[in-house]
């Protein structure tokens, strides 16, 4: 069964304390992996798409990496404004390519 | 307006009311989606439209009725909802239905009393 699992469920960091969020997936024939950021009461905001193992993408303090089984979202020297829920999704194996979503990691960065 | 907009942002309705949610995308995309987001659950895809044609109905109860008059507008008509339908309803669009990068609106927070 196609599945996306994100860990940890919640993470609390001090400002400047770097860490990583994990997204593991069980989908045959990966056709991309998506990272989104969601602030409370708002819609998800697109961050990155990764397509192949070894690929990396960066945006400000965020760097996303991809292996054959999982993706990491590395947060370097986070600031309080990085506090949000980070969601991961992959297209399912079916012909309709419906996105399979994880439950997200809720990140809180304390000043 | 830019991106994907949704109105209203908040809605409180009784179980016997009829209301509609509106979504508009200004990205020139051809595919539009309705999602439901509830606490402690992953995003649930409800409906998919591609070039105004419905391509997926994810076993959604008939009390939810979508309408897509053109590629830029999407509606979700609500009637006789249940309290468990309270959730954040998100609209998204993508270049086409096989282009998986979806762009989301801010959502409508719905409370059913």
PDB file of C-alpha atoms in Angstrom:
ATOM      1  CA  UNK A   1       0.000   0.000   0.000  1.00  0.00           C
ATOM      2  CA  UNK A   2       1.285   3.485  -0.866  1.00  0.00           C
ATOM      3  CA  UNK A   3       2.195   5.303   2.318  1.00  0.00           C
ATOM      4  CA  UNK A   4       4.005   8.424   3.501  1.00  0.00           C
ATOM      5  CA  UNK A   5       5.289   8.697   7.072  1.00  0.00           C
ATOM      6  CA  UNK A   6       6.736  11.855   8.563  1.00  0.00           C
ATOM      7  CA  UNK A   7       8.824  12.123  11.728  1.00  0.00           C
ATOM      8  CA  UNK A   8       9.000  13.520  14.244  1.00  0.00           C
ATOM      9  CA  UNK A   9       5.360  14.479  14.715  1.00  0.00           C
ATOM     10  CA  UNK A  10       6.459  17.649  16.502  1.00  0.00           C
ATOM     11  CA  UNK A  11       9.800  19.363  16.996  1.00  0.00           C
ATOM     12  CA  UNK A  12      10.768  22.273  19.188  1.00  0.00           C
ATOM     13  CA  UNK A  13      14.067  24.052  18.492  1.00  0.00           C
ATOM     14  CA  UNK A  14      15.900  27.034  19.845  1.00  0.00           C
ATOM     15  CA  UNK A  15      16.653  29.765  17.352  1.00  0.00           C
ATOM     16  CA  UNK A  16      19.881  28.808  15.547  1.00  0.00           C
ATOM     17  CA  UNK A  17      19.637  25.110  16.473  1.00  0.00           C
ATOM     18  CA  UNK A  18      19.820  23.145  13.200  1.00  0.00           C
ATOM     19  CA  UNK A  19      17.875  19.908  12.698  1.00  0.00           C
ATOM     20  CA  UNK A  20      16.243  17.651  10.120  1.00  0.00           C
ATOM     21  CA  UNK A  21      12.737  16.446   9.380  1.00  0.00           C
ATOM     22  CA  UNK A  22      12.140  13.051   7.811  1.00  0.00           C
ATOM     23  CA  UNK A  23       9.673  11.829   5.189  1.00  0.00           C
ATOM     24  CA  UNK A  24       9.750   8.118   4.371  1.00  0.00           C
ATOM     25  CA  UNK A  25       7.610   6.581   1.645  1.00  0.00           C
ATOM     26  CA  UNK A  26       6.568   3.233   0.263  1.00  0.00           C
ATOM     27  CA  UNK A  27       5.582   3.853  -3.342  1.00  0.00           C
ATOM     28  CA  UNK A  28       6.801   1.805  -6.267  1.00  0.00           C
ATOM     29  CA  UNK A  29       8.258   3.858  -9.073  1.00  0.00           C
ATOM     30  CA  UNK A  30       8.692   7.232  -7.401  1.00  0.00           C
ATOM     31  CA  UNK A  31       7.551  10.074  -9.641  1.00  0.00           C
ATOM     32  CA  UNK A  32       8.493  12.966  -7.447  1.00  0.00           C
ATOM     33  CA  UNK A  33       8.359  14.032  -3.821  1.00  0.00           C
ATOM     34  CA  UNK A  34       6.888  17.333  -2.687  1.00  0.00           C
ATOM     35  CA  UNK A  35       7.557  19.452   0.381  1.00  0.00           C
ATOM     36  CA  UNK A  36       5.072  22.082   1.528  1.00  0.00           C
ATOM     37  CA  UNK A  37       4.969  24.488   4.438  1.00  0.00           C
ATOM     38  CA  UNK A  38       1.646  25.224   6.160  1.00  0.00           C
ATOM     39  CA  UNK A  39       1.011  28.016   8.634  1.00  0.00           C
ATOM     40  CA  UNK A  40      -1.934  27.685  11.052  1.00  0.00           C
ATOM     41  CA  UNK A  41      -5.284  28.344   9.378  1.00  0.00           C
ATOM     42  CA  UNK A  42      -3.709  28.731   5.914  1.00  0.00           C
ATOM     43  CA  UNK A  43      -3.226  26.598   2.848  1.00  0.00           C
ATOM     44  CA  UNK A  44      -0.005  24.669   2.158  1.00  0.00           C
ATOM     45  CA  UNK A  45       2.734  26.681   0.457  1.00  0.00           C
ATOM     46  CA  UNK A  46       4.853  24.828  -2.104  1.00  0.00           C
ATOM     47  CA  UNK A  47       8.548  24.556  -1.233  1.00  0.00           C
ATOM     48  CA  UNK A  48      10.324  21.897  -3.307  1.00  0.00           C
ATOM     49  CA  UNK A  49       9.918  19.040  -5.748  1.00  0.00           C
ATOM     50  CA  UNK A  50      12.545  16.285  -5.867  1.00  0.00           C
ATOM     51  CA  UNK A  51      12.536  13.667  -8.608  1.00  0.00           C
ATOM     52  CA  UNK A  52      15.566  11.415  -8.248  1.00  0.00           C
ATOM     53  CA  UNK A  53      17.756   9.933  -5.525  1.00  0.00           C
ATOM     54  CA  UNK A  54      20.693  12.196  -4.773  1.00  0.00           C
ATOM     55  CA  UNK A  55      18.863  15.342  -5.782  1.00  0.00           C
ATOM     56  CA  UNK A  56      19.090  18.350  -3.459  1.00  0.00           C
ATOM     57  CA  UNK A  57      17.287  21.696  -3.456  1.00  0.00           C
ATOM     58  CA  UNK A  58      17.782  24.746  -1.268  1.00  0.00           C
ATOM     59  CA  UNK A  59      15.744  27.765  -0.312  1.00  0.00           C
ATOM     60  CA  UNK A  60      17.055  30.153   2.324  1.00  0.00           C
ATOM     61  CA  UNK A  61      17.599  28.067   5.490  1.00  0.00           C
ATOM     62  CA  UNK A  62      15.941  24.954   4.046  1.00  0.00           C
ATOM     63  CA  UNK A  63      17.579  22.136   2.100  1.00  0.00           C
ATOM     64  CA  UNK A  64      15.688  19.094   0.851  1.00  0.00           C
ATOM     65  CA  UNK A  65      17.412  15.847  -0.055  1.00  0.00           C
ATOM     66  CA  UNK A  66      16.104  12.583  -1.505  1.00  0.00           C
ATOM     67  CA  UNK A  67      17.141   8.935  -1.297  1.00  0.00           C
ATOM     68  CA  UNK A  68      15.371   5.862  -2.652  1.00  0.00           C
ATOM     69  CA  UNK A  69      13.396   5.399   0.548  1.00  0.00           C
ATOM     70  CA  UNK A  70      13.125   8.820   2.202  1.00  0.00           C
ATOM     71  CA  UNK A  71      13.601  12.559   2.043  1.00  0.00           C
ATOM     72  CA  UNK A  72      15.057  14.934   4.602  1.00  0.00           C
ATOM     73  CA  UNK A  73      14.274  18.590   5.090  1.00  0.00           C
ATOM     74  CA  UNK A  74      17.300  20.146   6.763  1.00  0.00           C
ATOM     75  CA  UNK A  75      16.773  23.413   8.585  1.00  0.00           C
ATOM     76  CA  UNK A  76      19.965  25.367   9.219  1.00  0.00           C
ATOM     77  CA  UNK A  77      20.045  28.035  11.933  1.00  0.00           C
ATOM     78  CA  UNK A  78      16.256  28.306  12.087  1.00  0.00           C
ATOM     79  CA  UNK A  79      14.444  31.491  13.022  1.00  0.00           C
ATOM     80  CA  UNK A  80      11.059  31.851  14.765  1.00  0.00           C
ATOM     81  CA  UNK A  81       9.451  32.640  11.398  1.00  0.00           C
ATOM     82  CA  UNK A  82      10.306  29.103  10.262  1.00  0.00           C
ATOM     83  CA  UNK A  83       7.723  27.803  12.747  1.00  0.00           C
ATOM     84  CA  UNK A  84       5.053  25.954  10.745  1.00  0.00           C
ATOM     85  CA  UNK A  85       3.886  22.473   9.829  1.00  0.00           C
ATOM     86  CA  UNK A  86       5.943  20.877   7.059  1.00  0.00           C
ATOM     87  CA  UNK A  87       4.090  18.448   4.809  1.00  0.00           C
ATOM     88  CA  UNK A  88       5.465  15.826   2.453  1.00  0.00           C
ATOM     89  CA  UNK A  89       3.580  14.179  -0.442  1.00  0.00           C
ATOM     90  CA  UNK A  90       4.286  11.699  -3.241  1.00  0.00           C
ATOM     91  CA  UNK A  91       2.190  10.680  -6.260  1.00  0.00           C
ATOM     92  CA  UNK A  92       0.600   7.279  -5.767  1.00  0.00           C
ATOM     93  CA  UNK A  93       1.304   4.349  -8.018  1.00  0.00           C
ATOM     94  CA  UNK A  94      -2.134   4.425  -9.629  1.00  0.00           C
ATOM     95  CA  UNK A  95      -2.818   5.866 -13.077  1.00  0.00           C
ATOM     96  CA  UNK A  96      -4.503   8.905 -11.523  1.00  0.00           C
ATOM     97  CA  UNK A  97      -1.222   9.833  -9.731  1.00  0.00           C
ATOM     98  CA  UNK A  98      -3.184  11.064  -6.709  1.00  0.00           C
ATOM     99  CA  UNK A  99      -0.916  12.635  -4.124  1.00  0.00           C
ATOM    100  CA  UNK A 100      -0.369  10.604  -0.955  1.00  0.00           C
ATOM    101  CA  UNK A 101       0.157  12.984   1.979  1.00  0.00           C
ATOM    102  CA  UNK A 102       1.968  12.595   5.272  1.00  0.00           C
ATOM    103  CA  UNK A 103       0.586  13.950   8.544  1.00  0.00           C
ATOM    104  CA  UNK A 104       3.293  16.584   8.733  1.00  0.00           C
ATOM    105  CA  UNK A 105       5.881  17.721  11.270  1.00  0.00           C
ATOM    106  CA  UNK A 106       4.901  20.644  13.458  1.00  0.00           C
ATOM    107  CA  UNK A 107       7.994  22.785  13.986  1.00  0.00           C
ATOM    108  CA  UNK A 108       8.257  25.437  16.695  1.00  0.00           C
ATOM    109  CA  UNK A 109      11.354  27.647  16.842  1.00  0.00           C
ATOM    110  CA  UNK A 110      11.783  29.547  20.075  1.00  0.00           C
ATOM    111  CA  UNK A 111      13.597  32.919  20.087  1.00  0.00           C
TER     112      UNK A 111
ATOM    113  CA  UNK B   1      -5.392  39.025  -7.183  1.00  0.00           C
ATOM    114  CA  UNK B   2      -2.671  36.444  -7.574  1.00  0.00           C
ATOM    115  CA  UNK B   3      -2.404  32.717  -6.999  1.00  0.00           C
ATOM    116  CA  UNK B   4      -5.428  30.856  -5.690  1.00  0.00           C
ATOM    117  CA  UNK B   5      -8.150  32.659  -3.751  1.00  0.00           C
ATOM    118  CA  UNK B   6     -10.986  31.200  -1.701  1.00  0.00           C
ATOM    119  CA  UNK B   7     -14.123  32.717  -0.209  1.00  0.00           C
ATOM    120  CA  UNK B   8     -15.402  32.819   2.400  1.00  0.00           C
ATOM    121  CA  UNK B   9     -12.440  32.295   4.716  1.00  0.00           C
ATOM    122  CA  UNK B  10     -14.685  31.249   7.595  1.00  0.00           C
ATOM    123  CA  UNK B  11     -18.186  29.758   7.560  1.00  0.00           C
ATOM    124  CA  UNK B  12     -20.541  28.620  10.296  1.00  0.00           C
ATOM    125  CA  UNK B  13     -23.640  26.758   9.190  1.00  0.00           C
ATOM    126  CA  UNK B  14     -26.423  24.681  10.642  1.00  0.00           C
ATOM    127  CA  UNK B  15     -27.102  21.169   9.436  1.00  0.00           C
ATOM    128  CA  UNK B  16     -30.122  22.302   7.404  1.00  0.00           C
ATOM    129  CA  UNK B  17     -28.395  25.222   5.653  1.00  0.00           C
ATOM    130  CA  UNK B  18     -27.198  25.409   2.071  1.00  0.00           C
ATOM    131  CA  UNK B  19     -23.993  27.290   1.364  1.00  0.00           C
ATOM    132  CA  UNK B  20     -21.307  27.418  -1.308  1.00  0.00           C
ATOM    133  CA  UNK B  21     -17.543  27.729  -1.225  1.00  0.00           C
ATOM    134  CA  UNK B  22     -15.810  29.539  -4.070  1.00  0.00           C
ATOM    135  CA  UNK B  23     -12.316  29.120  -5.457  1.00  0.00           C
ATOM    136  CA  UNK B  24     -10.609  31.108  -8.197  1.00  0.00           C
ATOM    137  CA  UNK B  25      -7.145  30.560  -9.627  1.00  0.00           C
ATOM    138  CA  UNK B  26      -5.175  33.256 -11.445  1.00  0.00           C
ATOM    139  CA  UNK B  27      -2.324  30.988 -12.580  1.00  0.00           C
ATOM    140  CA  UNK B  28      -3.625  29.897 -15.980  1.00  0.00           C
ATOM    141  CA  UNK B  29      -3.869  26.295 -14.783  1.00  0.00           C
ATOM    142  CA  UNK B  30      -6.193  23.675 -16.212  1.00  0.00           C
ATOM    143  CA  UNK B  31      -6.664  21.343 -13.238  1.00  0.00           C
ATOM    144  CA  UNK B  32      -8.403  22.200  -9.962  1.00  0.00           C
ATOM    145  CA  UNK B  33      -8.897  20.221  -6.764  1.00  0.00           C
ATOM    146  CA  UNK B  34     -10.936  20.217  -3.568  1.00  0.00           C
ATOM    147  CA  UNK B  35      -9.313  18.819  -0.411  1.00  0.00           C
ATOM    148  CA  UNK B  36     -10.578  18.356   3.135  1.00  0.00           C
ATOM    149  CA  UNK B  37      -8.130  18.822   6.015  1.00  0.00           C
ATOM    150  CA  UNK B  38      -9.081  17.567   9.473  1.00  0.00           C
ATOM    151  CA  UNK B  39      -6.976  17.436  12.608  1.00  0.00           C
ATOM    152  CA  UNK B  40      -4.723  14.387  12.941  1.00  0.00           C
ATOM    153  CA  UNK B  41      -5.549  13.224   9.381  1.00  0.00           C
ATOM    154  CA  UNK B  42      -3.649  13.608   6.125  1.00  0.00           C
ATOM    155  CA  UNK B  43      -5.082  15.808   3.417  1.00  0.00           C
ATOM    156  CA  UNK B  44      -8.078  14.064   1.816  1.00  0.00           C
ATOM    157  CA  UNK B  45      -8.627  14.573  -1.891  1.00  0.00           C
ATOM    158  CA  UNK B  46     -12.321  15.103  -2.641  1.00  0.00           C
ATOM    159  CA  UNK B  47     -12.688  16.088  -6.301  1.00  0.00           C
ATOM    160  CA  UNK B  48     -10.483  16.695  -9.321  1.00  0.00           C
ATOM    161  CA  UNK B  49     -11.367  18.718 -12.410  1.00  0.00           C
ATOM    162  CA  UNK B  50      -9.329  18.848 -15.596  1.00  0.00           C
ATOM    163  CA  UNK B  51     -10.390  21.336 -18.282  1.00  0.00           C
ATOM    164  CA  UNK B  52     -13.752  21.726 -16.465  1.00  0.00           C
ATOM    165  CA  UNK B  53     -14.421  17.973 -16.545  1.00  0.00           C
ATOM    166  CA  UNK B  54     -14.575  16.003 -13.310  1.00  0.00           C
ATOM    167  CA  UNK B  55     -11.940  13.303 -13.420  1.00  0.00           C
ATOM    168  CA  UNK B  56     -12.148  12.056  -9.862  1.00  0.00           C
ATOM    169  CA  UNK B  57     -14.734  11.825  -7.110  1.00  0.00           C
ATOM    170  CA  UNK B  58     -13.070  10.234  -4.113  1.00  0.00           C
ATOM    171  CA  UNK B  59     -16.217   8.587  -2.700  1.00  0.00           C
ATOM    172  CA  UNK B  60     -17.451  11.890  -1.356  1.00  0.00           C
ATOM    173  CA  UNK B  61     -20.983  11.986   0.138  1.00  0.00           C
ATOM    174  CA  UNK B  62     -23.610  13.597  -2.089  1.00  0.00           C
ATOM    175  CA  UNK B  63     -24.133  16.414   0.424  1.00  0.00           C
ATOM    176  CA  UNK B  64     -20.997  17.867  -1.200  1.00  0.00           C
ATOM    177  CA  UNK B  65     -21.634  18.939  -4.805  1.00  0.00           C
ATOM    178  CA  UNK B  66     -18.821  20.421  -6.901  1.00  0.00           C
ATOM    179  CA  UNK B  67     -19.209  22.724  -9.879  1.00  0.00           C
ATOM    180  CA  UNK B  68     -16.540  23.879 -12.319  1.00  0.00           C
ATOM    181  CA  UNK B  69     -17.924  26.375 -14.853  1.00  0.00           C
ATOM    182  CA  UNK B  70     -14.492  27.078 -16.361  1.00  0.00           C
ATOM    183  CA  UNK B  71     -10.824  26.328 -15.730  1.00  0.00           C
ATOM    184  CA  UNK B  72     -10.451  29.305 -13.397  1.00  0.00           C
ATOM    185  CA  UNK B  73     -13.394  28.797 -11.070  1.00  0.00           C
ATOM    186  CA  UNK B  74     -14.439  25.981  -8.780  1.00  0.00           C
ATOM    187  CA  UNK B  75     -17.348  25.799  -6.370  1.00  0.00           C
ATOM    188  CA  UNK B  76     -18.301  23.406  -3.616  1.00  0.00           C
ATOM    189  CA  UNK B  77     -22.008  23.431  -2.813  1.00  0.00           C
ATOM    190  CA  UNK B  78     -22.891  22.251   0.667  1.00  0.00           C
ATOM    191  CA  UNK B  79     -26.256  21.048   1.967  1.00  0.00           C
ATOM    192  CA  UNK B  80     -27.473  19.113   4.994  1.00  0.00           C
ATOM    193  CA  UNK B  81     -23.967  18.742   6.361  1.00  0.00           C
ATOM    194  CA  UNK B  82     -23.047  16.867   9.523  1.00  0.00           C
ATOM    195  CA  UNK B  83     -20.912  18.123  12.433  1.00  0.00           C
ATOM    196  CA  UNK B  84     -18.119  15.754  11.351  1.00  0.00           C
ATOM    197  CA  UNK B  85     -17.869  17.733   8.114  1.00  0.00           C
ATOM    198  CA  UNK B  86     -16.334  20.597  10.094  1.00  0.00           C
ATOM    199  CA  UNK B  87     -12.819  21.038   8.687  1.00  0.00           C
ATOM    200  CA  UNK B  88     -10.552  23.248   6.594  1.00  0.00           C
ATOM    201  CA  UNK B  89     -11.540  22.992   2.923  1.00  0.00           C
ATOM    202  CA  UNK B  90      -8.702  23.685   0.548  1.00  0.00           C
ATOM    203  CA  UNK B  91      -8.762  24.417  -3.143  1.00  0.00           C
ATOM    204  CA  UNK B  92      -5.684  23.805  -5.287  1.00  0.00           C
ATOM    205  CA  UNK B  93      -4.713  24.076  -8.932  1.00  0.00           C
ATOM    206  CA  UNK B  94      -1.983  22.703 -11.168  1.00  0.00           C
ATOM    207  CA  UNK B  95      -0.884  23.220 -14.747  1.00  0.00           C
ATOM    208  CA  UNK B  96      -2.649  20.032 -15.719  1.00  0.00           C
ATOM    209  CA  UNK B  97      -3.862  16.954 -13.939  1.00  0.00           C
ATOM    210  CA  UNK B  98      -0.579  15.123 -14.510  1.00  0.00           C
ATOM    211  CA  UNK B  99       1.516  18.079 -13.328  1.00  0.00           C
ATOM    212  CA  UNK B 100       1.723  17.259  -9.659  1.00  0.00           C
ATOM    213  CA  UNK B 101       2.945  20.597  -8.327  1.00  0.00           C
ATOM    214  CA  UNK B 102      -0.271  21.878  -6.823  1.00  0.00           C
ATOM    215  CA  UNK B 103      -0.747  25.414  -5.560  1.00  0.00           C
ATOM    216  CA  UNK B 104      -3.185  25.923  -2.734  1.00  0.00           C
ATOM    217  CA  UNK B 105      -5.570  28.628  -1.678  1.00  0.00           C
ATOM    218  CA  UNK B 106      -5.842  29.847   1.932  1.00  0.00           C
ATOM    219  CA  UNK B 107      -8.782  27.554   2.672  1.00  0.00           C
ATOM    220  CA  UNK B 108     -12.256  27.947   4.138  1.00  0.00           C
ATOM    221  CA  UNK B 109     -12.630  27.028   7.803  1.00  0.00           C
ATOM    222  CA  UNK B 110     -16.065  25.401   8.078  1.00  0.00           C
ATOM    223  CA  UNK B 111     -17.932  24.773  11.317  1.00  0.00           C
ATOM    224  CA  UNK B 112     -21.170  22.779  11.170  1.00  0.00           C
ATOM    225  CA  UNK B 113     -23.387  23.135  14.217  1.00  0.00           C
TER     226      UNK B 113
END
